[in-house]
Amino acid sequence: MIPIQLTLEGIYSYQERQKIDFENLTEAGLFGIFGAVGSGKSSILEAISFALYGETERLNARDRRTYNMMNLKSNRSYIEFDFINSENKKYRATREFKRNSKNFEDVKTPLVTFYEWKNNNWIPLDHSNAEQIVGLSYANFKRTIIIPQGQFKEFLELGAAERTNMMKEIFGLQRFDLQNNVSIINAKNRSELDQLEGQLKGFEEVNEEQILLKKENLKLEQQKFDDILKSFRETENTYSRLKSLKEDFEVLKEKKAHFQKLSEQKENVDLLEIKTELYDRISRIFMPLFSEKNKLAKEIEEQIRLRELQQTIVKATELQFEKLKRELAAIQPQYEALHQSKIQENDLSLIVQMIKVSDEIKILKERTENGFQKVKEVEIIQKQIQEKMEELSKKSELLKPGKIDPGLLVSVGNWFLEHKKLKENLNIQIKKADAKKYEIVAISGELELLKINPETFKVDFRIQIQELENQKKILSDKRNQLEVQQKLSHFASELHDGEACPLCGALEHPNMVEYHDVTSELHGIQQQMDQLDQQKEYIQKQISEAEKILDRKKIFEEQLKYEADQTKQIQLQIENHLKKFTWKEFNVNNEADFEEQRQRSFTIEKHLEELNEQISAEQKNLDKERNNLDSYNKALEKFRLDEAKKEEQIKTNKANLKILEWKNYAEKSVQEVEETFHKLSQSNRETEQNYQQLIKEEKEISPKLAEQKTIVNQLEKRISELEQEIAGNTLLIETALSEQQFDQHKVLEILAEKIDVEEAKNLIQEFKIKFQTLKNSITELEQKLKDFAFDQEEFSAVESRFATLEAEVKTANDTVVKIKSEIERLEKEFNKKENLLKLLSQLQKRAENLKIMTNLFKGAGFVQYVSSIYLRQLCDHANVRFHRMTRNQLSLQLNDNNDFEIIDYLNEGRSRSVKTLSGGQAFQVSLSLALALAESVQNNAKAEKNFFFIDEGFGTQDLESVNIVFETLVNLQKENRIVGIISHVEELKEKIPVSLNIIKDEEKGSQIEIV
């Protein structure tokens, strides 16, 4: 995963909207995030984790996460995170949550949306599963990409079982947990064995004796079938003979009927034959003659058209030929003088070259003179640079004694920084405690305003409520009585003599009761009851208010106790920290003096670095000037050689001039001579091209004209020949008409019928054959059947006998087939039984092997073995960097229990627990392991670039170790890795080229600036 951009608003200490452009940071390969304690550095990583997974390291769902994450001065929190995943796709994750306007402590559930960048637009996704996009779970994400504060040593300190589970999850080692697979295969094998044994029970009656018995029965039934079949064959012959005789008589009858129909069609067929023969004879004689006549007439017409067209072309070609001759005669004198003109053109070309070379010689002489001056200047500059370098070296030697050991400065500076931080924490803690005390006093004042006894207020209020309830009940009973009285008064006013009473049904009403109006009394009672309800509601509000105030007081009292405990712990930390100050060179109570000495040392170191940089720069200038001097000397030598070559070229060109003289052009400019040369060259080229073009056109048009005249003569000759041929054709037609004794009109009439002679002849021939064949067939059948007679009763009796025997044969055959099928089935079942017995033996053997495999993979032992291999590979990768950080003094290894151990090469290579490492060494080995783990996981993701973020201080490292760690992180850039660091170590900040500085403003909240 590569971050692109992060937007924060209303999160932790970030009150106003802040935006981080990671693209500028990631281009550097290594960047940092720096700031004071509590400025909001770690909140950046928390925001990224929460945007992707909805999880944070500091808070979980039970901690009222959204309320505690939201800035107390904000009513809205918003996170927007753009990133590129391992598939090089661009995504955006957003989370937004708001505060309830009516309840400050009620913060709504975050709204989360994921987007993908497609076609230059953010397209919303239908899910918010970051694991699916990033390819890592939250637990693996915070181990391999973003390592939160305090979790840096987590992997190193995990127990063997927990570490194995983590390796199993990260590297998918569950694929090596074959216990379940073996159990499944074993269960499947057991099931197959049970099924096989069940199948074999169905084959208990299948045996060789049963098959032999069936075969003996088959022989008896086969003999019975053969006897019935013999009788059937004899009857079948008689039946076939009678059936054939019956069919012959029926066929004779049908053929006679068909012959009658053909006889009726014969007259029409004979007439068609006569017409076809006449059409065939006439068409064979006259059709070619008439076709030839039409063909000749069309060809004569076409040839005449072509002759007229060709005569027009000949006239145009003759005019073009005459024009060409006139143009050729006009250009002939220019072409004859072309040879001399080309010699003059060549001389001009040589003269142009000579003028250019002369100008170049002048320039070379000027450059040579300038070069001599430049060589003298460079020699003077070299001497000045050497004197300046000696002066800078002397200054450097004078400054070195005043420099203090950087490691000492880092250690003392870290002590003062920690001491200052502890004091600030103590002041903050005291202020917190005072704030809690103030809150408790304010709450006590609120209780006094309520004028209640905190111990008995609930009982007192409950008694008051009960009294109000009793009063309300009395009023309610009185109201009910008055309402009845009011209703009776209404009934009495509505009664009249002779009308039935609605209550008793009487028609007479002698003694009606009179009541006074009670409406005003009812209204008064209702007002009293409403006042009682208001008093009760007021008392309940007082109870609720008192309970809230007491709850708040209890919370603040608990918080005051907690803050007091924290204050004591910080005071104890300050006392212990003071004991760690062991440097006699500095005063524990005079941090200003230390800062002055450190700044003085930093200034000296900075001056030394500046001097070294100046010396290095001057050395580079000196080398550059030396190179320049060599270049100038080589250039001067080259100028001299070029000048000599160009002088020789002028002499050669002067000797090659044939018509023109050099002295006439020596003072002219190149442009002037080149213009004359180009004009002459263009004129010569145009003359030669025009002459050659006219000659070419003359050679092409002359034979073309002759060819066209020849074509005209040939066309006239062909027209004459065609006229003779058409006269001969007319004579032949007249002769043929005379011989056939037909006039031309009659012939054309016959030919107009367009009879298909071949089809008509085939039709006639087919009819004749069919007619004669049918006639002959009838004669043959009558001859064949003259001695026979067909008896229908005899045929019916034989047919019945045949059907009976046919059924008996079928029955006997079915019995034989059935027995054969049964034998075949038994033999197949017997073979199947043998195969099942073989398979049973194989499964039993496999069950024995599976029992061995079950014992082998029992208890995930194989997974632990594979996990140890992966851990050893991680150790090997981590040791590459760990050796470099510890100057080959320490190494990491796994013991037999898969626990990490340290090999100490300064103590004969003996091993010891990782818990014996110092804070700085533990940081180094944790960093090496974290980098190796991240590298392995992200290699599995096959990402082109990898991102790694560390939220961990580097304060445990001395200056030299910081440099080694920094060098390790810088080298990650060569491995296509991007590393981000959160730290407060100033020395590290100075070494990182690009970083973010987090400043906490009391009014605006955390502010981000790029350094």
CSV table of C-alpha atoms in Angstrom, one decimal, residues 365-634:
chain,number,residue,atom,x,y,z
A,365,LYS,CA,43.0,32.1,-35.8
A,366,GLU,CA,40.8,34.2,-33.6
A,367,ARG,CA,39.9,31.1,-31.4
A,368,THR,CA,43.6,30.2,-31.1
A,369,GLU,CA,44.5,33.6,-29.8
A,370,ASN,CA,41.6,33.5,-27.3
A,371,GLY,CA,42.6,30.0,-26.3
A,372,PHE,CA,46.1,31.2,-25.3
A,373,GLN,CA,44.5,34.0,-23.2
A,374,LYS,CA,42.2,31.4,-21.5
A,375,VAL,CA,45.0,29.1,-20.6
A,376,LYS,CA,46.8,31.9,-18.8
A,377,GLU,CA,43.6,32.8,-16.9
A,378,VAL,CA,43.0,29.1,-15.8
A,379,GLU,CA,46.6,28.8,-14.4
A,380,ILE,CA,46.0,31.9,-12.3
A,381,ILE,CA,42.6,30.5,-11.0
A,382,GLN,CA,44.3,27.2,-10.0
A,383,LYS,CA,46.9,29.0,-7.9
A,384,GLN,CA,44.1,31.0,-6.1
A,385,ILE,CA,42.1,27.9,-5.4
A,386,GLN,CA,45.1,26.1,-3.9
A,387,GLU,CA,45.8,29.1,-1.6
A,388,LYS,CA,42.2,29.2,-0.4
A,389,MET,CA,42.1,25.4,0.3
A,390,GLU,CA,45.2,25.8,2.6
A,391,GLU,CA,43.5,28.7,4.4
A,392,LEU,CA,40.3,26.7,5.0
A,393,SER,CA,42.2,23.6,6.3
A,394,LYS,CA,44.0,25.8,8.9
A,395,LYS,CA,40.6,27.2,10.2
A,396,SER,CA,39.3,23.6,10.4
A,397,GLU,CA,42.2,22.5,12.6
A,398,LEU,CA,41.7,25.5,14.9
A,399,LEU,CA,38.0,24.7,15.5
A,400,LYS,CA,38.2,20.9,16.2
A,401,PRO,CA,39.4,21.2,19.9
A,402,GLY,CA,36.2,23.1,20.8
A,403,LYS,CA,33.8,20.3,19.6
A,404,ILE,CA,32.0,18.1,22.3
A,405,ASP,CA,31.3,14.4,21.8
A,406,PRO,CA,27.9,14.2,20.0
A,407,GLY,CA,26.9,11.0,21.9
A,408,LEU,CA,27.4,12.9,25.2
A,409,LEU,CA,25.3,15.8,24.0
A,410,VAL,CA,22.5,13.4,22.8
A,411,SER,CA,22.4,11.6,26.2
A,412,VAL,CA,22.4,14.8,28.3
A,413,GLY,CA,20.0,16.4,25.9
A,414,ASN,CA,17.6,13.5,26.2
A,415,TRP,CA,17.9,13.7,30.0
A,416,PHE,CA,17.0,17.4,30.1
A,417,LEU,CA,14.2,16.7,27.5
A,418,GLU,CA,12.8,13.9,29.6
A,419,HIS,CA,13.1,16.1,32.8
A,420,LYS,CA,11.3,18.9,31.1
A,421,LYS,CA,8.6,16.6,29.8
A,422,LEU,CA,8.1,15.1,33.3
A,423,LYS,CA,7.8,18.7,34.8
A,424,GLU,CA,5.3,19.6,32.1
A,425,ASN,CA,3.4,16.4,32.8
A,426,LEU,CA,3.4,17.3,36.5
A,427,ASN,CA,2.1,20.8,35.9
A,428,ILE,CA,-0.5,19.5,33.6
A,429,GLN,CA,-1.5,16.8,36.1
A,430,ILE,CA,-1.7,19.4,38.9
A,431,LYS,CA,-3.9,21.6,36.7
A,432,LYS,CA,-6.1,18.6,35.9
A,433,ALA,CA,-6.5,17.8,39.6
A,434,ASP,CA,-7.3,21.5,40.4
A,435,ALA,CA,-9.8,21.4,37.5
A,436,LYS,CA,-11.5,18.4,39.0
A,437,LYS,CA,-11.6,20.0,42.5
A,438,TYR,CA,-13.2,23.1,40.9
A,439,GLU,CA,-15.8,21.0,39.2
A,440,ILE,CA,-16.6,19.2,42.5
A,441,VAL,CA,-17.0,22.6,44.3
A,442,ALA,CA,-19.3,23.8,41.5
A,443,ILE,CA,-21.4,20.7,41.7
A,444,SER,CA,-21.7,21.0,45.4
A,445,GLY,CA,-23.0,24.6,44.8
A,446,GLU,CA,-25.6,23.2,42.5
A,447,LEU,CA,-26.8,20.8,45.2
A,448,GLU,CA,-27.1,23.6,47.7
A,449,LEU,CA,-29.3,25.5,45.2
A,450,LEU,CA,-31.6,22.5,45.1
A,451,LYS,CA,-31.9,22.6,48.9
A,452,ILE,CA,-31.9,18.8,49.4
A,453,ASN,CA,-30.2,16.3,51.6
A,454,PRO,CA,-28.1,14.2,49.3
A,455,GLU,CA,-28.5,11.2,51.6
A,456,THR,CA,-32.3,11.2,52.0
A,457,PHE,CA,-33.6,13.3,49.0
A,458,LYS,CA,-35.1,10.3,47.2
A,459,VAL,CA,-37.2,9.2,50.3
A,460,ASP,CA,-38.3,12.8,50.9
A,461,PHE,CA,-39.4,13.3,47.3
A,462,ARG,CA,-41.1,9.9,47.3
A,463,ILE,CA,-43.2,10.9,50.4
A,464,GLN,CA,-44.2,14.2,48.6
A,465,ILE,CA,-45.2,12.3,45.5
A,466,GLN,CA,-47.3,9.9,47.6
A,467,GLU,CA,-49.1,12.8,49.3
A,468,LEU,CA,-49.9,14.3,45.9
A,469,GLU,CA,-51.2,10.9,44.6
A,470,ASN,CA,-53.6,10.7,47.7
A,471,GLN,CA,-54.9,14.2,47.1
A,472,LYS,CA,-55.4,13.5,43.4
A,473,LYS,CA,-57.4,10.3,44.3
A,474,ILE,CA,-59.7,12.2,46.6
A,475,LEU,CA,-60.4,14.8,43.9
A,476,SER,CA,-60.9,12.1,41.3
A,477,ASP,CA,-63.6,10.4,43.5
A,478,LYS,CA,-65.4,13.8,44.0
A,479,ARG,CA,-65.2,14.5,40.3
A,480,ASN,CA,-66.9,11.1,39.5
A,481,GLN,CA,-69.8,11.9,41.9
A,482,LEU,CA,-70.4,15.3,40.4
A,483,GLU,CA,-70.3,13.9,36.8
A,484,VAL,CA,-73.1,11.3,37.8
A,485,GLN,CA,-75.1,14.1,39.4
A,486,GLN,CA,-74.7,16.2,36.2
A,487,LYS,CA,-75.9,13.3,34.1
A,488,LEU,CA,-79.0,12.6,36.2
A,489,SER,CA,-79.9,16.3,36.1
A,490,HIS,CA,-79.7,16.1,32.3
A,491,PHE,CA,-82.0,13.0,32.1
A,492,ALA,CA,-84.5,14.7,34.5
A,493,SER,CA,-84.7,17.8,32.3
A,494,GLU,CA,-85.4,15.6,29.3
A,495,LEU,CA,-88.4,13.6,30.9
A,496,HIS,CA,-92.0,14.4,29.9
A,497,ASP,CA,-95.3,12.7,30.8
A,498,GLY,CA,-96.3,10.0,28.4
A,499,GLU,CA,-92.7,9.4,27.2
A,500,ALA,CA,-90.8,6.4,28.5
A,501,CYS,CA,-88.0,7.0,30.9
A,502,PRO,CA,-84.6,5.9,29.4
A,503,LEU,CA,-83.5,4.3,32.7
A,504,CYS,CA,-86.7,2.5,34.1
A,505,GLY,CA,-89.2,2.7,31.1
A,506,ALA,CA,-92.0,4.4,33.2
A,507,LEU,CA,-94.5,6.6,31.4
A,508,GLU,CA,-95.3,8.8,34.4
A,509,HIS,CA,-92.8,10.9,36.4
A,510,PRO,CA,-94.5,12.2,39.5
A,511,ASN,CA,-91.5,13.0,41.7
A,512,MET,CA,-88.5,14.2,39.7
A,513,VAL,CA,-85.4,15.1,41.6
A,514,GLU,CA,-83.9,18.5,41.1
A,515,TYR,CA,-80.2,19.2,41.0
A,516,HIS,CA,-78.2,22.4,40.8
A,517,ASP,CA,-75.6,23.1,38.1
A,518,VAL,CA,-72.2,21.4,39.0
A,519,THR,CA,-70.2,22.5,35.9
A,520,SER,CA,-68.1,25.2,37.8
A,521,GLU,CA,-67.3,22.7,40.6
A,522,LEU,CA,-66.1,20.1,38.0
A,523,HIS,CA,-63.9,22.7,36.3
A,524,GLY,CA,-62.4,23.7,39.7
A,525,ILE,CA,-61.6,20.1,40.6
A,526,GLN,CA,-59.9,19.5,37.2
A,527,GLN,CA,-57.7,22.6,37.8
A,528,GLN,CA,-56.7,21.3,41.2
A,529,MET,CA,-55.8,17.9,39.6
A,530,ASP,CA,-53.8,19.6,36.9
A,531,GLN,CA,-51.9,21.5,39.5
A,532,LEU,CA,-51.1,18.3,41.4
A,533,ASP,CA,-49.8,16.7,38.1
A,534,GLN,CA,-47.5,19.7,37.6
A,535,GLN,CA,-46.2,19.5,41.1
A,536,LYS,CA,-45.5,15.8,40.7
A,537,GLU,CA,-43.8,16.4,37.3
A,538,TYR,CA,-41.7,19.2,39.0
A,539,ILE,CA,-40.6,16.8,41.8
A,540,GLN,CA,-39.6,14.1,39.3
A,541,LYS,CA,-37.5,16.6,37.4
A,542,GLN,CA,-35.8,17.6,40.7
A,543,ILE,CA,-35.1,13.9,41.4
A,544,SER,CA,-33.6,13.5,37.9
A,545,GLU,CA,-31.6,16.7,38.2
A,546,ALA,CA,-30.3,15.7,41.6
A,547,GLU,CA,-29.3,12.2,40.4
A,548,LYS,CA,-27.4,13.7,37.4
A,549,ILE,CA,-25.6,16.2,39.6
A,550,LEU,CA,-24.6,13.4,42.1
A,551,ASP,CA,-23.5,11.1,39.3
A,552,ARG,CA,-21.3,13.9,37.9
A,553,LYS,CA,-19.9,14.6,41.3
A,554,LYS,CA,-19.1,10.9,41.8
A,555,ILE,CA,-17.4,10.8,38.4
A,556,PHE,CA,-15.3,13.9,39.2
A,557,GLU,CA,-14.4,12.6,42.6
A,558,GLU,CA,-13.1,9.3,41.0
A,559,GLN,CA,-11.3,11.3,38.4
A,560,LEU,CA,-9.7,13.5,41.1
A,561,LYS,CA,-8.5,10.4,42.9
A,562,TYR,CA,-7.0,9.1,39.7
A,563,GLU,CA,-5.4,12.4,38.9
A,564,ALA,CA,-3.9,12.5,42.4
A,565,ASP,CA,-2.4,9.0,41.9
A,566,GLN,CA,-1.0,10.1,38.6
A,567,THR,CA,0.6,13.2,40.2
A,568,LYS,CA,2.3,11.0,42.8
A,569,GLN,CA,3.6,8.7,40.1
A,570,ILE,CA,5.0,11.6,38.1
A,571,GLN,CA,6.7,13.0,41.2
A,572,LEU,CA,8.3,9.6,41.9
A,573,GLN,CA,9.5,9.5,38.2
A,574,ILE,CA,11.1,12.9,38.6
A,575,GLU,CA,13.0,11.8,41.7
A,576,ASN,CA,14.2,8.7,40.0
A,577,HIS,CA,15.1,10.7,36.9
A,578,LEU,CA,17.2,13.1,38.9
A,579,LYS,CA,19.3,10.2,40.2
A,580,LYS,CA,20.3,9.3,36.6
A,581,PHE,CA,22.2,12.6,36.1
A,582,THR,CA,25.8,11.5,36.4
A,583,TRP,CA,27.6,14.0,34.1
A,584,LYS,CA,30.1,16.2,36.0
A,585,GLU,CA,30.7,18.4,33.0
A,586,PHE,CA,27.2,19.9,33.3
A,587,ASN,CA,25.0,21.3,36.1
A,588,VAL,CA,21.7,19.5,36.7
A,589,ASN,CA,20.0,22.8,37.6
A,590,ASN,CA,21.5,24.8,34.8
A,591,GLU,CA,20.0,23.6,31.5
A,592,ALA,CA,20.7,26.9,29.9
A,593,ASP,CA,24.5,26.4,30.4
A,594,PHE,CA,24.1,22.9,28.8
A,595,GLU,CA,22.1,24.4,25.9
A,596,GLU,CA,24.7,27.1,25.4
A,597,GLN,CA,27.5,24.5,25.3
A,598,ARG,CA,25.5,22.2,23.0
A,599,GLN,CA,24.7,25.1,20.7
A,600,ARG,CA,28.3,26.2,20.7
A,601,SER,CA,29.4,22.6,19.9
A,602,PHE,CA,26.7,22.4,17.2
A,603,THR,CA,27.9,25.7,15.8
A,604,ILE,CA,31.5,24.4,15.7
A,605,GLU,CA,30.4,21.2,14.1
A,606,LYS,CA,28.3,23.1,11.6
A,607,HIS,CA,31.3,25.4,10.9
A,608,LEU,CA,33.5,22.3,10.5
A,609,GLU,CA,31.0,20.8,8.1
A,610,GLU,CA,30.7,24.1,6.2
A,611,LEU,CA,34.6,24.3,6.0
A,612,ASN,CA,34.8,20.7,4.8
A,613,GLU,CA,32.1,21.4,2.3
A,614,GLN,CA,34.0,24.5,1.1
A,615,ILE,CA,37.2,22.5,0.9
A,616,SER,CA,35.5,19.8,-1.0
A,617,ALA,CA,33.8,22.4,-3.3
A,618,GLU,CA,37.2,24.1,-3.9
A,619,GLN,CA,38.8,20.7,-4.6
A,620,LYS,CA,36.0,20.1,-7.2
A,621,ASN,CA,36.7,23.5,-8.7
A,622,LEU,CA,40.4,22.8,-8.8
A,623,ASP,CA,39.8,19.5,-10.6
A,624,LYS,CA,37.4,21.2,-12.9
A,625,GLU,CA,39.9,23.9,-13.8
A,626,ARG,CA,42.6,21.3,-14.4
A,627,ASN,CA,40.2,19.5,-16.7
A,628,ASN,CA,39.4,22.8,-18.4
A,629,LEU,CA,43.2,23.5,-18.9
A,630,ASP,CA,43.6,20.1,-20.5
A,631,SER,CA,40.6,20.7,-22.7
A,632,TYR,CA,41.9,24.2,-23.8
A,633,ASN,CA,45.4,22.8,-24.7
A,634,LYS,CA,43.8,20.0,-26.7
